[in-house]
mmCIF file of C-alpha atoms in Angstrom:
data_model
loop_
_atom_site.group_PDB
_atom_site.id
_atom_site.type_symbol
_atom_site.label_atom_id
_atom_site.label_comp_id
_atom_site.label_asym_id
_atom_site.label_seq_id
_atom_site.Cartn_x
_atom_site.Cartn_y
_atom_site.Cartn_z
ATOM 1 C CA UNK A 1 -33.871 -26.771 21.631
ATOM 2 C CA UNK A 2 -32.128 -26.576 25.278
ATOM 3 C CA UNK A 3 -28.958 -28.574 23.158
ATOM 4 C CA UNK A 4 -29.233 -25.556 20.448
ATOM 5 C CA UNK A 5 -29.416 -22.676 23.420
ATOM 6 C CA UNK A 6 -25.999 -24.665 25.126
ATOM 7 C CA UNK A 7 -24.074 -25.110 21.719
ATOM 8 C CA UNK A 8 -25.424 -20.577 21.141
ATOM 9 C CA UNK A 9 -23.813 -20.243 24.098
ATOM 10 C CA UNK A 10 -20.633 -21.588 22.985
ATOM 11 C CA UNK A 11 -20.042 -19.857 20.354
ATOM 12 C CA UNK A 12 -20.738 -17.007 21.736
ATOM 13 C CA UNK A 13 -18.399 -17.215 23.671
ATOM 14 C CA UNK A 14 -16.228 -18.277 21.794
ATOM 15 C CA UNK A 15 -16.496 -14.978 18.829
ATOM 16 C CA UNK A 16 -15.602 -12.981 22.175
ATOM 17 C CA UNK A 17 -12.250 -15.045 22.797
ATOM 18 C CA UNK A 18 -11.617 -14.486 19.687
ATOM 19 C CA UNK A 19 -12.000 -10.818 19.285
ATOM 20 C CA UNK A 20 -10.494 -9.915 22.495
ATOM 21 C CA UNK A 21 -7.501 -11.406 21.196
ATOM 22 C CA UNK A 22 -7.379 -9.745 18.803
ATOM 23 C CA UNK A 23 -5.030 -6.619 20.023
ATOM 24 C CA UNK A 24 -2.664 -9.838 22.130
ATOM 25 C CA UNK A 25 -1.457 -10.035 18.406
ATOM 26 C CA UNK A 26 0.691 -6.986 17.797
ATOM 27 C CA UNK A 27 3.514 -5.435 20.140
ATOM 28 C CA UNK A 28 2.361 -1.622 21.399
ATOM 29 C CA UNK A 29 -0.884 0.443 21.578
ATOM 30 C CA UNK A 30 -1.693 4.082 22.044
ATOM 31 C CA UNK A 31 -4.319 5.319 23.905
ATOM 32 C CA UNK A 32 -6.265 8.185 22.206
ATOM 33 C CA UNK A 33 -7.491 10.370 24.411
ATOM 34 C CA UNK A 34 -10.780 12.877 24.072
ATOM 35 C CA UNK A 35 -12.824 11.540 21.232
ATOM 36 C CA UNK A 36 -15.755 13.137 21.245
ATOM 37 C CA UNK A 37 -17.017 12.728 17.159
ATOM 38 C CA UNK A 38 -17.510 10.685 14.954
ATOM 39 C CA UNK A 39 -14.348 11.458 12.889
ATOM 40 C CA UNK A 40 -11.212 12.760 14.224
ATOM 41 C CA UNK A 41 -7.782 13.329 12.803
ATOM 42 C CA UNK A 42 -4.353 11.758 14.414
ATOM 43 C CA UNK A 43 -1.007 12.548 13.745
ATOM 44 C CA UNK A 44 0.937 9.187 13.630
ATOM 45 C CA UNK A 45 3.921 10.201 16.025
ATOM 46 C CA UNK A 46 7.846 8.710 15.716
ATOM 47 C CA UNK A 47 7.978 6.378 18.356
ATOM 48 C CA UNK A 48 5.058 4.539 15.963
ATOM 49 C CA UNK A 49 7.591 3.982 13.257
ATOM 50 C CA UNK A 50 9.797 2.565 14.683
ATOM 51 C CA UNK A 51 7.686 -1.181 15.190
ATOM 52 C CA UNK A 52 5.957 -0.802 12.205
ATOM 53 C CA UNK A 53 6.125 -2.301 8.956
ATOM 54 C CA UNK A 54 8.114 -0.832 6.032
ATOM 55 C CA UNK A 55 4.373 -0.545 4.436
ATOM 56 C CA UNK A 56 2.119 0.597 7.350
ATOM 57 C CA UNK A 57 0.538 -2.384 7.223
ATOM 58 C CA UNK A 58 0.345 -3.223 10.934
ATOM 59 C CA UNK A 59 -1.090 -0.220 12.404
ATOM 60 C CA UNK A 60 -4.936 -0.832 14.037
ATOM 61 C CA UNK A 61 -7.860 0.928 15.429
ATOM 62 C CA UNK A 62 -9.106 -1.353 18.215
ATOM 63 C CA UNK A 63 -11.347 -0.070 20.601
ATOM 64 C CA UNK A 64 -12.661 -1.945 24.513
ATOM 65 C CA UNK A 65 -16.430 -1.575 25.323
ATOM 66 C CA UNK A 66 -17.785 -1.884 28.926
ATOM 67 C CA UNK A 67 -18.744 -5.377 28.220
ATOM 68 C CA UNK A 68 -14.760 -6.084 27.138
ATOM 69 C CA UNK A 69 -16.284 -6.549 22.984
ATOM 70 C CA UNK A 70 -13.283 -5.486 21.019
ATOM 71 C CA UNK A 71 -14.389 -4.113 18.205
ATOM 72 C CA UNK A 72 -12.708 -1.465 14.883
ATOM 73 C CA UNK A 73 -12.559 1.746 14.035
ATOM 74 C CA UNK A 74 -12.245 1.970 10.086
ATOM 75 C CA UNK A 75 -9.274 4.470 9.388
ATOM 76 C CA UNK A 76 -8.427 6.840 6.116
ATOM 77 C CA UNK A 77 -4.076 6.591 5.497
ATOM 78 C CA UNK A 78 -3.576 10.546 4.270
ATOM 79 C CA UNK A 79 0.884 11.820 3.641
ATOM 80 C CA UNK A 80 1.744 15.253 3.263
ATOM 81 C CA UNK A 81 3.093 15.966 -0.644
ATOM 82 C CA UNK A 82 3.315 18.325 -3.094
ATOM 83 C CA UNK A 83 1.406 19.833 -4.896
ATOM 84 C CA UNK A 84 2.620 20.995 -8.408
ATOM 85 C CA UNK A 85 0.425 22.424 -11.772
ATOM 86 C CA UNK A 86 1.155 23.104 -14.992
ATOM 87 C CA UNK A 87 0.308 25.445 -16.906
ATOM 88 C CA UNK A 88 1.740 25.392 -20.253
ATOM 89 C CA UNK A 89 1.818 28.689 -22.239
ATOM 90 C CA UNK A 90 1.750 29.007 -26.070
ATOM 91 C CA UNK A 91 3.735 31.049 -27.506
ATOM 92 C CA UNK A 92 6.042 31.737 -31.683
ATOM 93 C CA UNK A 93 9.214 31.627 -31.155
ATOM 94 C CA UNK A 94 9.562 35.330 -33.084
ATOM 95 C CA UNK A 95 12.850 35.389 -34.637
ATOM 96 C CA UNK A 96 16.415 33.770 -34.256
ATOM 97 C CA UNK A 97 19.504 36.170 -34.697
ATOM 98 C CA UNK A 98 23.129 36.912 -33.836
ATOM 99 C CA UNK A 99 25.877 39.539 -32.731
ATOM 100 C CA UNK A 100 29.454 38.220 -33.523
ATOM 101 C CA UNK A 101 29.558 35.485 -30.285
ATOM 102 C CA UNK A 102 26.476 36.313 -28.721
ATOM 103 C CA UNK A 103 22.976 34.369 -29.640
ATOM 104 C CA UNK A 104 19.617 34.988 -29.658
ATOM 105 C CA UNK A 105 16.248 33.970 -29.424
ATOM 106 C CA UNK A 106 12.785 35.983 -29.600
ATOM 107 C CA UNK A 107 9.971 34.787 -27.973
ATOM 108 C CA UNK A 108 5.968 35.986 -28.773
ATOM 109 C CA UNK A 109 3.149 34.530 -26.293
ATOM 110 C CA UNK A 110 -0.005 36.036 -28.227
ATOM 111 C CA UNK A 111 -2.059 35.594 -24.665
ATOM 112 C CA UNK A 112 -1.427 37.903 -22.199
ATOM 113 C CA UNK A 113 -0.440 35.095 -19.147
ATOM 114 C CA UNK A 114 2.073 35.147 -16.250
ATOM 115 C CA UNK A 115 4.729 32.675 -16.881
ATOM 116 C CA UNK A 116 8.150 31.473 -14.602
ATOM 117 C CA UNK A 117 9.811 28.753 -16.337
ATOM 118 C CA UNK A 118 10.600 27.890 -18.886
ATOM 119 C CA UNK A 119 12.679 24.318 -20.330
ATOM 120 C CA UNK A 120 14.967 24.493 -23.770
ATOM 121 C CA UNK A 121 15.442 21.022 -25.281
ATOM 122 C CA UNK A 122 19.774 22.418 -27.321
ATOM 123 C CA UNK A 123 20.528 19.653 -30.168
ATOM 124 C CA UNK A 124 24.062 20.219 -28.532
ATOM 125 C CA UNK A 125 25.995 17.459 -26.712
ATOM 126 C CA UNK A 126 28.218 19.691 -24.196
ATOM 127 C CA UNK A 127 27.774 22.940 -23.600
ATOM 128 C CA UNK A 128 28.276 26.084 -20.356
ATOM 129 C CA UNK A 129 25.929 29.028 -21.090
ATOM 130 C CA UNK A 130 26.009 31.699 -19.035
ATOM 131 C CA UNK A 131 22.074 33.476 -20.212
ATOM 132 C CA UNK A 132 20.128 36.361 -19.793
ATOM 133 C CA UNK A 133 16.084 36.578 -20.585
ATOM 134 C CA UNK A 134 15.307 39.671 -20.823
ATOM 135 C CA UNK A 135 11.079 41.413 -21.022
ATOM 136 C CA UNK A 136 9.393 43.637 -22.931
ATOM 137 C CA UNK A 137 6.065 45.370 -24.405
ATOM 138 C CA UNK A 138 7.527 46.881 -27.554
ATOM 139 C CA UNK A 139 10.479 44.476 -28.589
ATOM 140 C CA UNK A 140 12.069 48.308 -28.282
ATOM 141 C CA UNK A 141 12.754 48.822 -23.725
ATOM 142 C CA UNK A 142 14.022 45.767 -22.592
ATOM 143 C CA UNK A 143 13.949 44.801 -19.020
ATOM 144 C CA UNK A 144 15.839 41.838 -17.177
ATOM 145 C CA UNK A 145 14.267 39.165 -15.368
ATOM 146 C CA UNK A 146 18.154 36.223 -15.940
ATOM 147 C CA UNK A 147 21.072 37.617 -15.785
ATOM 148 C CA UNK A 148 24.527 35.219 -15.216
ATOM 149 C CA UNK A 149 22.157 31.960 -15.513
ATOM 150 C CA UNK A 150 24.000 28.257 -16.185
ATOM 151 C CA UNK A 151 23.066 25.624 -18.230
ATOM 152 C CA UNK A 152 24.909 23.601 -19.064
ATOM 153 C CA UNK A 153 24.743 19.351 -20.853
ATOM 154 C CA UNK A 154 27.858 17.189 -20.266
ATOM 155 C CA UNK A 155 27.384 13.851 -22.211
ATOM 156 C CA UNK A 156 30.283 11.261 -22.141
ATOM 157 C CA UNK A 157 31.631 7.628 -20.876
ATOM 158 C CA UNK A 158 31.589 9.504 -17.429
ATOM 159 C CA UNK A 159 28.359 11.167 -16.716
ATOM 160 C CA UNK A 160 25.110 12.502 -18.525
ATOM 161 C CA UNK A 161 24.117 16.293 -17.238
ATOM 162 C CA UNK A 162 21.376 18.304 -18.102
ATOM 163 C CA UNK A 163 19.992 21.210 -17.206
ATOM 164 C CA UNK A 164 18.787 23.777 -19.145
ATOM 165 C CA UNK A 165 15.724 25.147 -16.659
ATOM 166 C CA UNK A 166 14.605 28.884 -16.322
ATOM 167 C CA UNK A 167 12.821 29.020 -12.962
ATOM 168 C CA UNK A 168 12.005 32.888 -12.718
ATOM 169 C CA UNK A 169 9.333 34.989 -10.072
ATOM 170 C CA UNK A 170 6.637 35.114 -12.231
ATOM 171 C CA UNK A 171 6.521 37.193 -14.837
ATOM 172 C CA UNK A 172 4.388 38.752 -18.248
ATOM 173 C CA UNK A 173 5.306 40.419 -20.949
ATOM 174 C CA UNK A 174 3.875 39.627 -24.742
ATOM 175 C CA UNK A 175 7.800 39.075 -25.162
ATOM 176 C CA UNK A 176 10.455 37.062 -24.111
ATOM 177 C CA UNK A 177 14.153 37.414 -24.956
ATOM 178 C CA UNK A 178 16.974 34.645 -24.682
ATOM 179 C CA UNK A 179 21.127 35.572 -25.325
ATOM 180 C CA UNK A 180 23.412 33.798 -24.315
ATOM 181 C CA UNK A 181 27.469 33.406 -25.762
ATOM 182 C CA UNK A 182 29.196 30.630 -27.044
ATOM 183 C CA UNK A 183 31.864 30.191 -29.956
ATOM 184 C CA UNK A 184 29.179 27.828 -31.083
ATOM 185 C CA UNK A 185 26.432 27.820 -33.039
ATOM 186 C CA UNK A 186 22.648 26.659 -30.440
ATOM 187 C CA UNK A 187 20.999 24.286 -32.008
ATOM 188 C CA UNK A 188 17.299 25.238 -29.848
ATOM 189 C CA UNK A 189 15.705 22.061 -30.805
ATOM 190 C CA UNK A 190 12.457 22.872 -28.601
ATOM 191 C CA UNK A 191 11.015 24.755 -25.748
ATOM 192 C CA UNK A 192 8.055 25.198 -23.534
ATOM 193 C CA UNK A 193 6.980 27.990 -21.540
ATOM 194 C CA UNK A 194 4.489 27.703 -18.753
ATOM 195 C CA UNK A 195 3.667 29.175 -16.081
ATOM 196 C CA UNK A 196 3.966 26.812 -12.358
ATOM 197 C CA UNK A 197 2.173 26.686 -9.401
ATOM 198 C CA UNK A 198 3.616 23.873 -6.322
ATOM 199 C CA UNK A 199 2.480 23.965 -2.893
ATOM 200 C CA UNK A 200 5.227 22.482 -0.493
ATOM 201 C CA UNK A 201 4.451 19.250 1.837
ATOM 202 C CA UNK A 202 4.292 19.159 5.167
ATOM 203 C CA UNK A 203 7.179 17.662 6.464
ATOM 204 C CA UNK A 204 8.976 16.402 9.039
ATOM 205 C CA UNK A 205 12.902 17.038 9.733
ATOM 206 C CA UNK A 206 14.726 14.464 10.998
ATOM 207 C CA UNK A 207 18.066 14.773 12.849
ATOM 208 C CA UNK A 208 21.193 13.515 11.713
ATOM 209 C CA UNK A 209 23.168 12.546 14.113
ATOM 210 C CA UNK A 210 26.215 10.127 12.642
ATOM 211 C CA UNK A 211 27.805 10.468 9.874
ATOM 212 C CA UNK A 212 30.827 7.800 8.366
ATOM 213 C CA UNK A 213 33.094 8.484 5.553
ATOM 214 C CA UNK A 214 35.043 5.472 3.548
ATOM 215 C CA UNK A 215 37.597 6.063 0.491
ATOM 216 C CA UNK A 216 36.277 3.494 -2.003
ATOM 217 C CA UNK A 217 39.630 3.839 -4.036
ATOM 218 C CA UNK A 218 39.991 0.538 -6.072
ATOM 219 C CA UNK A 219 35.850 1.838 -7.568
ATOM 220 C CA UNK A 220 37.454 5.100 -7.412
ATOM 221 C CA UNK A 221 34.018 6.102 -4.830
ATOM 222 C CA UNK A 222 33.412 7.676 -1.942
ATOM 223 C CA UNK A 223 30.862 6.570 0.089
ATOM 224 C CA UNK A 224 29.528 8.102 3.324
ATOM 225 C CA UNK A 225 26.673 5.794 6.010
ATOM 226 C CA UNK A 226 24.468 8.367 7.527
ATOM 227 C CA UNK A 227 22.721 7.353 10.712
ATOM 228 C CA UNK A 228 19.460 9.509 11.919
ATOM 229 C CA UNK A 229 17.304 9.409 15.430
ATOM 230 C CA UNK A 230 15.460 7.105 14.761
ATOM 231 C CA UNK A 231 13.527 5.226 12.247
ATOM 232 C CA UNK A 232 11.496 7.691 10.299
ATOM 233 C CA UNK A 233 9.412 8.089 6.628
ATOM 234 C CA UNK A 234 11.810 9.827 4.348
ATOM 235 C CA UNK A 235 10.976 11.041 0.597
ATOM 236 C CA UNK A 236 13.415 13.665 1.263
ATOM 237 C CA UNK A 237 17.645 13.826 1.195
ATOM 238 C CA UNK A 238 19.695 17.192 0.844
ATOM 239 C CA UNK A 239 23.319 17.528 0.066
ATOM 240 C CA UNK A 240 25.728 20.604 1.055
ATOM 241 C CA UNK A 241 29.420 20.347 -0.207
ATOM 242 C CA UNK A 242 31.802 22.155 1.230
ATOM 243 C CA UNK A 243 34.073 22.315 -1.855
ATOM 244 C CA UNK A 244 34.205 26.231 -3.909
ATOM 245 C CA UNK A 245 34.650 24.277 -7.445
ATOM 246 C CA UNK A 246 33.075 22.605 -10.447
ATOM 247 C CA UNK A 247 31.721 19.048 -10.303
ATOM 248 C CA UNK A 248 29.108 16.771 -11.239
ATOM 249 C CA UNK A 249 29.495 13.706 -9.635
ATOM 250 C CA UNK A 250 26.614 10.847 -9.999
ATOM 251 C CA UNK A 251 25.167 9.461 -6.705
ATOM 252 C CA UNK A 252 23.856 6.777 -5.305
ATOM 253 C CA UNK A 253 20.859 6.657 -2.117
ATOM 254 C CA UNK A 254 20.426 4.098 -0.737
ATOM 255 C CA UNK A 255 18.848 2.428 2.611
ATOM 256 C CA UNK A 256 19.154 -0.176 5.095
ATOM 257 C CA UNK A 257 17.409 -3.129 4.420
ATOM 258 C CA UNK A 258 18.583 -6.119 6.074
ATOM 259 C CA UNK A 259 21.395 -6.362 8.380
ATOM 260 C CA UNK A 260 23.585 -10.173 10.239
ATOM 261 C CA UNK A 261 26.006 -10.140 12.134
ATOM 262 C CA UNK A 262 28.911 -12.829 11.205
ATOM 263 C CA UNK A 263 32.375 -13.456 12.168
ATOM 264 C CA UNK A 264 33.471 -11.357 10.672
ATOM 265 C CA UNK A 265 31.247 -8.086 11.852
ATOM 266 C CA UNK A 266 28.224 -6.947 10.648
ATOM 267 C CA UNK A 267 26.514 -7.468 7.183
ATOM 268 C CA UNK A 268 24.839 -5.135 6.282
ATOM 269 C CA UNK A 269 22.269 -4.837 2.926
ATOM 270 C CA UNK A 270 20.991 -2.158 0.693
ATOM 271 C CA UNK A 271 18.390 -1.246 -1.062
ATOM 272 C CA UNK A 272 18.944 1.936 -3.769
ATOM 273 C CA UNK A 273 16.157 4.048 -2.573
ATOM 274 C CA UNK A 274 17.104 7.016 -5.650
ATOM 275 C CA UNK A 275 20.367 8.714 -8.343
ATOM 276 C CA UNK A 276 21.166 11.190 -9.862
ATOM 277 C CA UNK A 277 23.738 13.800 -10.112
ATOM 278 C CA UNK A 278 25.490 15.637 -7.412
ATOM 279 C CA UNK A 279 25.957 19.708 -9.038
ATOM 280 C CA UNK A 280 27.721 22.406 -8.431
ATOM 281 C CA UNK A 281 24.981 24.322 -10.027
ATOM 282 C CA UNK A 282 21.823 23.481 -9.034
ATOM 283 C CA UNK A 283 20.831 22.585 -5.082
ATOM 284 C CA UNK A 284 21.518 19.335 -4.583
ATOM 285 C CA UNK A 285 17.792 18.188 -3.334
ATOM 286 C CA UNK A 286 16.602 15.182 -3.862
ATOM 287 C CA UNK A 287 12.992 13.345 -3.522
ATOM 288 C CA UNK A 288 11.561 9.629 -3.737
ATOM 289 C CA UNK A 289 9.021 7.100 -2.239
ATOM 290 C CA UNK A 290 8.264 7.312 1.515
ATOM 291 C CA UNK A 291 10.361 5.303 2.942
ATOM 292 C CA UNK A 292 10.778 3.874 6.874
ATOM 293 C CA UNK A 293 14.423 4.331 7.456
ATOM 294 C CA UNK A 294 16.992 4.482 10.456
ATOM 295 C CA UNK A 295 19.858 3.929 8.053
ATOM 296 C CA UNK A 296 21.227 5.406 4.464
ATOM 297 C CA UNK A 297 24.695 5.528 2.594
ATOM 298 C CA UNK A 298 25.814 7.595 -0.797
ATOM 299 C CA UNK A 299 27.154 6.253 -3.037
ATOM 300 C CA UNK A 300 29.503 9.033 -4.887
ATOM 301 C CA UNK A 301 31.479 7.767 -8.152
ATOM 302 C CA UNK A 302 34.258 9.931 -8.420
ATOM 303 C CA UNK A 303 35.995 9.442 -11.292
ATOM 304 C CA UNK A 304 39.341 10.153 -11.952
ATOM 305 C CA UNK A 305 38.450 13.952 -9.496
ATOM 306 C CA UNK A 306 39.559 14.726 -5.283
ATOM 307 C CA UNK A 307 36.330 13.164 -3.276
ATOM 308 C CA UNK A 308 34.690 16.041 -2.076
ATOM 309 C CA UNK A 309 33.952 16.954 1.384
ATOM 310 C CA UNK A 310 30.647 16.944 2.898
ATOM 311 C CA UNK A 311 28.875 19.365 4.774
ATOM 312 C CA UNK A 312 26.003 18.750 5.528
ATOM 313 C CA UNK A 313 22.951 16.451 5.353
ATOM 314 C CA UNK A 314 19.450 17.467 5.524
ATOM 315 C CA UNK A 315 16.124 14.562 5.640
ATOM 316 C CA UNK A 316 12.877 14.681 6.122
ATOM 317 C CA UNK A 317 9.631 13.000 5.391
ATOM 318 C CA UNK A 318 6.235 13.916 5.280
ATOM 319 C CA UNK A 319 4.202 13.993 7.771
ATOM 320 C CA UNK A 320 1.460 10.872 8.248
ATOM 321 C CA UNK A 321 -2.442 11.321 9.964
ATOM 322 C CA UNK A 322 -4.964 8.818 10.023
ATOM 323 C CA UNK A 323 -8.513 10.449 9.474
ATOM 324 C CA UNK A 324 -10.703 7.541 11.830
ATOM 325 C CA UNK A 325 -14.217 6.236 12.500
ATOM 326 C CA UNK A 326 -15.436 5.892 15.522
ATOM 327 C CA UNK A 327 -19.382 4.132 15.836
ATOM 328 C CA UNK A 328 -20.170 3.381 19.375
ATOM 329 C CA UNK A 329 -18.366 4.423 22.859
ATOM 330 C CA UNK A 330 -14.875 2.602 23.800
ATOM 331 C CA UNK A 331 -11.668 3.298 25.017
ATOM 332 C CA UNK A 332 -9.885 2.528 22.005
ATOM 333 C CA UNK A 333 -6.153 1.863 21.280
ATOM 334 C CA UNK A 334 -3.646 2.820 17.956
ATOM 335 C CA UNK A 335 -2.099 0.146 17.544
ATOM 336 C CA UNK A 336 0.687 -1.536 15.799
ATOM 337 C CA UNK A 337 3.547 -4.035 15.312
ATOM 338 C CA UNK A 338 3.060 -7.603 13.746
ATOM 339 C CA UNK A 339 5.492 -8.066 11.261
ATOM 340 C CA UNK A 340 2.668 -10.504 8.822
ATOM 341 C CA UNK A 341 0.141 -7.997 9.032
ATOM 342 C CA UNK A 342 -2.055 -7.683 5.697
ATOM 343 C CA UNK A 343 -3.591 -4.168 5.333
ATOM 344 C CA UNK A 344 -6.769 -3.523 5.945
ATOM 345 C CA UNK A 345 -9.669 -2.926 3.719
ATOM 346 C CA UNK A 346 -11.843 -0.671 5.070
ATOM 347 C CA UNK A 347 -15.201 1.068 2.510
ATOM 348 C CA UNK A 348 -13.700 4.440 3.932
ATOM 349 C CA UNK A 349 -11.011 3.989 1.731
ATOM 350 C CA UNK A 350 -12.254 4.065 -1.193
ATOM 351 C CA UNK A 351 -12.215 6.607 -3.560
ATOM 352 C CA UNK A 352 -16.187 7.857 -3.770
ATOM 353 C CA UNK A 353 -16.317 7.875 -0.037
ATOM 354 C CA UNK A 354 -17.340 10.498 1.100
ATOM 355 C CA UNK A 355 -14.610 12.038 3.815
ATOM 356 C CA UNK A 356 -15.275 15.301 6.249
ATOM 357 C CA UNK A 357 -13.139 18.315 6.509
ATOM 358 C CA UNK A 358 -10.911 20.614 9.106
ATOM 359 C CA UNK A 359 -10.793 16.621 11.676
ATOM 360 C CA UNK A 360 -9.946 17.639 15.663
ATOM 361 C CA UNK A 361 -7.202 15.727 16.262
ATOM 362 C CA UNK A 362 -6.657 13.273 18.996
ATOM 363 C CA UNK A 363 -4.484 13.787 21.653
ATOM 364 C CA UNK A 364 -2.477 10.646 22.482
ATOM 365 C CA UNK A 365 -1.166 8.684 25.566
ATOM 366 C CA UNK A 366 2.274 7.147 25.861
ATOM 367 C CA UNK A 367 3.466 3.889 24.553
ATOM 368 C CA UNK A 368 2.469 0.849 25.758
ATOM 369 C CA UNK A 369 3.237 -2.719 25.337
ATOM 370 C CA UNK A 370 1.091 -5.648 25.062
ATOM 371 C CA UNK A 371 1.884 -7.584 27.370
ATOM 372 C CA UNK A 372 1.529 -11.085 25.814
ATOM 373 C CA UNK A 373 1.019 -13.098 29.419
ATOM 374 C CA UNK A 374 -2.849 -10.401 28.811
ATOM 375 C CA UNK A 375 -4.007 -13.248 25.859
ATOM 376 C CA UNK A 376 -4.818 -16.028 28.545
ATOM 377 C CA UNK A 377 -6.852 -13.476 30.083
ATOM 378 C CA UNK A 378 -9.153 -13.355 26.589
ATOM 379 C CA UNK A 379 -7.277 -16.765 24.735
ATOM 380 C CA UNK A 380 -10.391 -18.338 22.921
ATOM 381 C CA UNK A 381 -12.075 -20.913 24.987
ATOM 382 C CA UNK A 382 -11.290 -24.597 23.988
ATOM 383 C CA UNK A 383 -7.456 -23.731 25.361
ATOM 384 C CA UNK A 384 -8.740 -23.089 28.922
ATOM 385 C CA UNK A 385 -8.955 -26.867 30.520
ATOM 386 C CA UNK A 386 -12.035 -26.088 32.178
ATOM 387 C CA UNK A 387 -14.296 -25.185 29.419
ATOM 388 C CA UNK A 388 -12.383 -28.012 27.169
ATOM 389 C CA UNK A 389 -13.206 -30.139 29.501
ATOM 390 C CA UNK A 390 -16.947 -28.891 29.932
ATOM 391 C CA UNK A 391 -16.998 -29.517 26.125
ATOM 392 C CA UNK A 392 -16.060 -32.580 25.613
ATOM 393 C CA UNK A 393 -18.145 -33.863 28.470
ATOM 394 C CA UNK A 394 -21.659 -32.656 26.861
ATOM 395 C CA UNK A 395 -20.160 -33.830 23.912
ATOM 396 C CA UNK A 396 -19.891 -37.166 25.631
ATOM 397 C CA UNK A 397 -23.537 -37.318 27.086
ATOM 398 C CA UNK A 398 -25.142 -36.143 24.135
ATOM 399 C CA UNK A 399 -23.627 -39.077 21.956
ATOM 400 C CA UNK A 400 -24.045 -41.492 24.335
ATOM 401 C CA UNK A 401 -27.143 -40.071 25.005
ATOM 402 C CA UNK A 402 -28.100 -41.096 20.738
ATOM 403 C CA UNK A 403 -26.679 -44.272 21.192
ATOM 404 C CA UNK A 404 -28.755 -45.614 24.148
ATOM 405 C CA UNK A 405 -31.585 -44.425 22.076
ATOM 406 C CA UNK A 406 -30.577 -46.331 18.887
ATOM 407 C CA UNK A 407 -29.987 -49.688 21.435
ATOM 408 C CA UNK A 408 -33.393 -49.280 22.750
ATOM 409 C CA UNK A 409 -35.405 -48.786 19.499
ATOM 410 C CA UNK A 410 -33.760 -52.178 18.448
#
């Protein structure tokens, strides 16, 4: 009975040592202040993204109790993002007419619903048209909704680009008329009329501190390296072009994933974030999967054209927050910085788990490095020489006692 008690005591000390050692395997911590409820929200500060893994798998919330035990608080990671609701509206293409070089398409909307978007699909492979959109209650009096609105399509060996969507303020008419001027007959294959409602995401702007432009004459490209003020999760990039000409250039947006110093200098490895077309007829806005980085690279295909001059680059990313549950009193820390950490699995992340609303956001302390020296105080007991000798002594005594008992029986 006494031996079982000793073994139980040793096991308890071993468990506490391992638990206390959890935090020491991470690089940094930030104290969470003013915890007053079971649930709170935590805005992840920008400094955290300097250390975390790309998939944020190494974020933990650890608490130290009065008994010096380490406990873990579960959390739910939330990213702000856009919400778009598209409600298709039934319509009938009532008639198609022509007057000289002007072609008109009249749409009848049988139900009294507002709309703010018309998406057109033409069979023509190359066109550049300016259109007028009008609305009417009786097909006699027409009121202008859009005027001199440009749509186009370019398809050749170098470019494949189409822009044929009409966006306008919400309006409600039973009849709409689309007019365009063309030397060739437009082949309208299909159209989609809808009411689109979008809620913008909460973004955090990230400052661009450096832009380095490098012409690639051999490939007829322009490469622009972009350095941000700090590492951050990016999901949006906007490019302003200074040139006042028409342009349609394929573009690749890449992010730095690794760098190696060689005898010939630094070598950089990039992965692609997204690709698209840099164009003069629409805002050059690009959205992509949230990715943590500090360096971007834009590669623009100029073909046989003169390079474009980029006047401004705007970058920003979704705001990230944690919804955390605190089950018992302790001093809690947001802990991060462990390259091989696996994502945690908590009950609160399940789809059917009821999540609270209107949570109070916690105040954060200053980032602190987690000293690896601290781990000596909380290492598992068998790394301590005294405990090791004591354990070995107990084992020797037990084995000796059993051996002596067996010898006496013989």
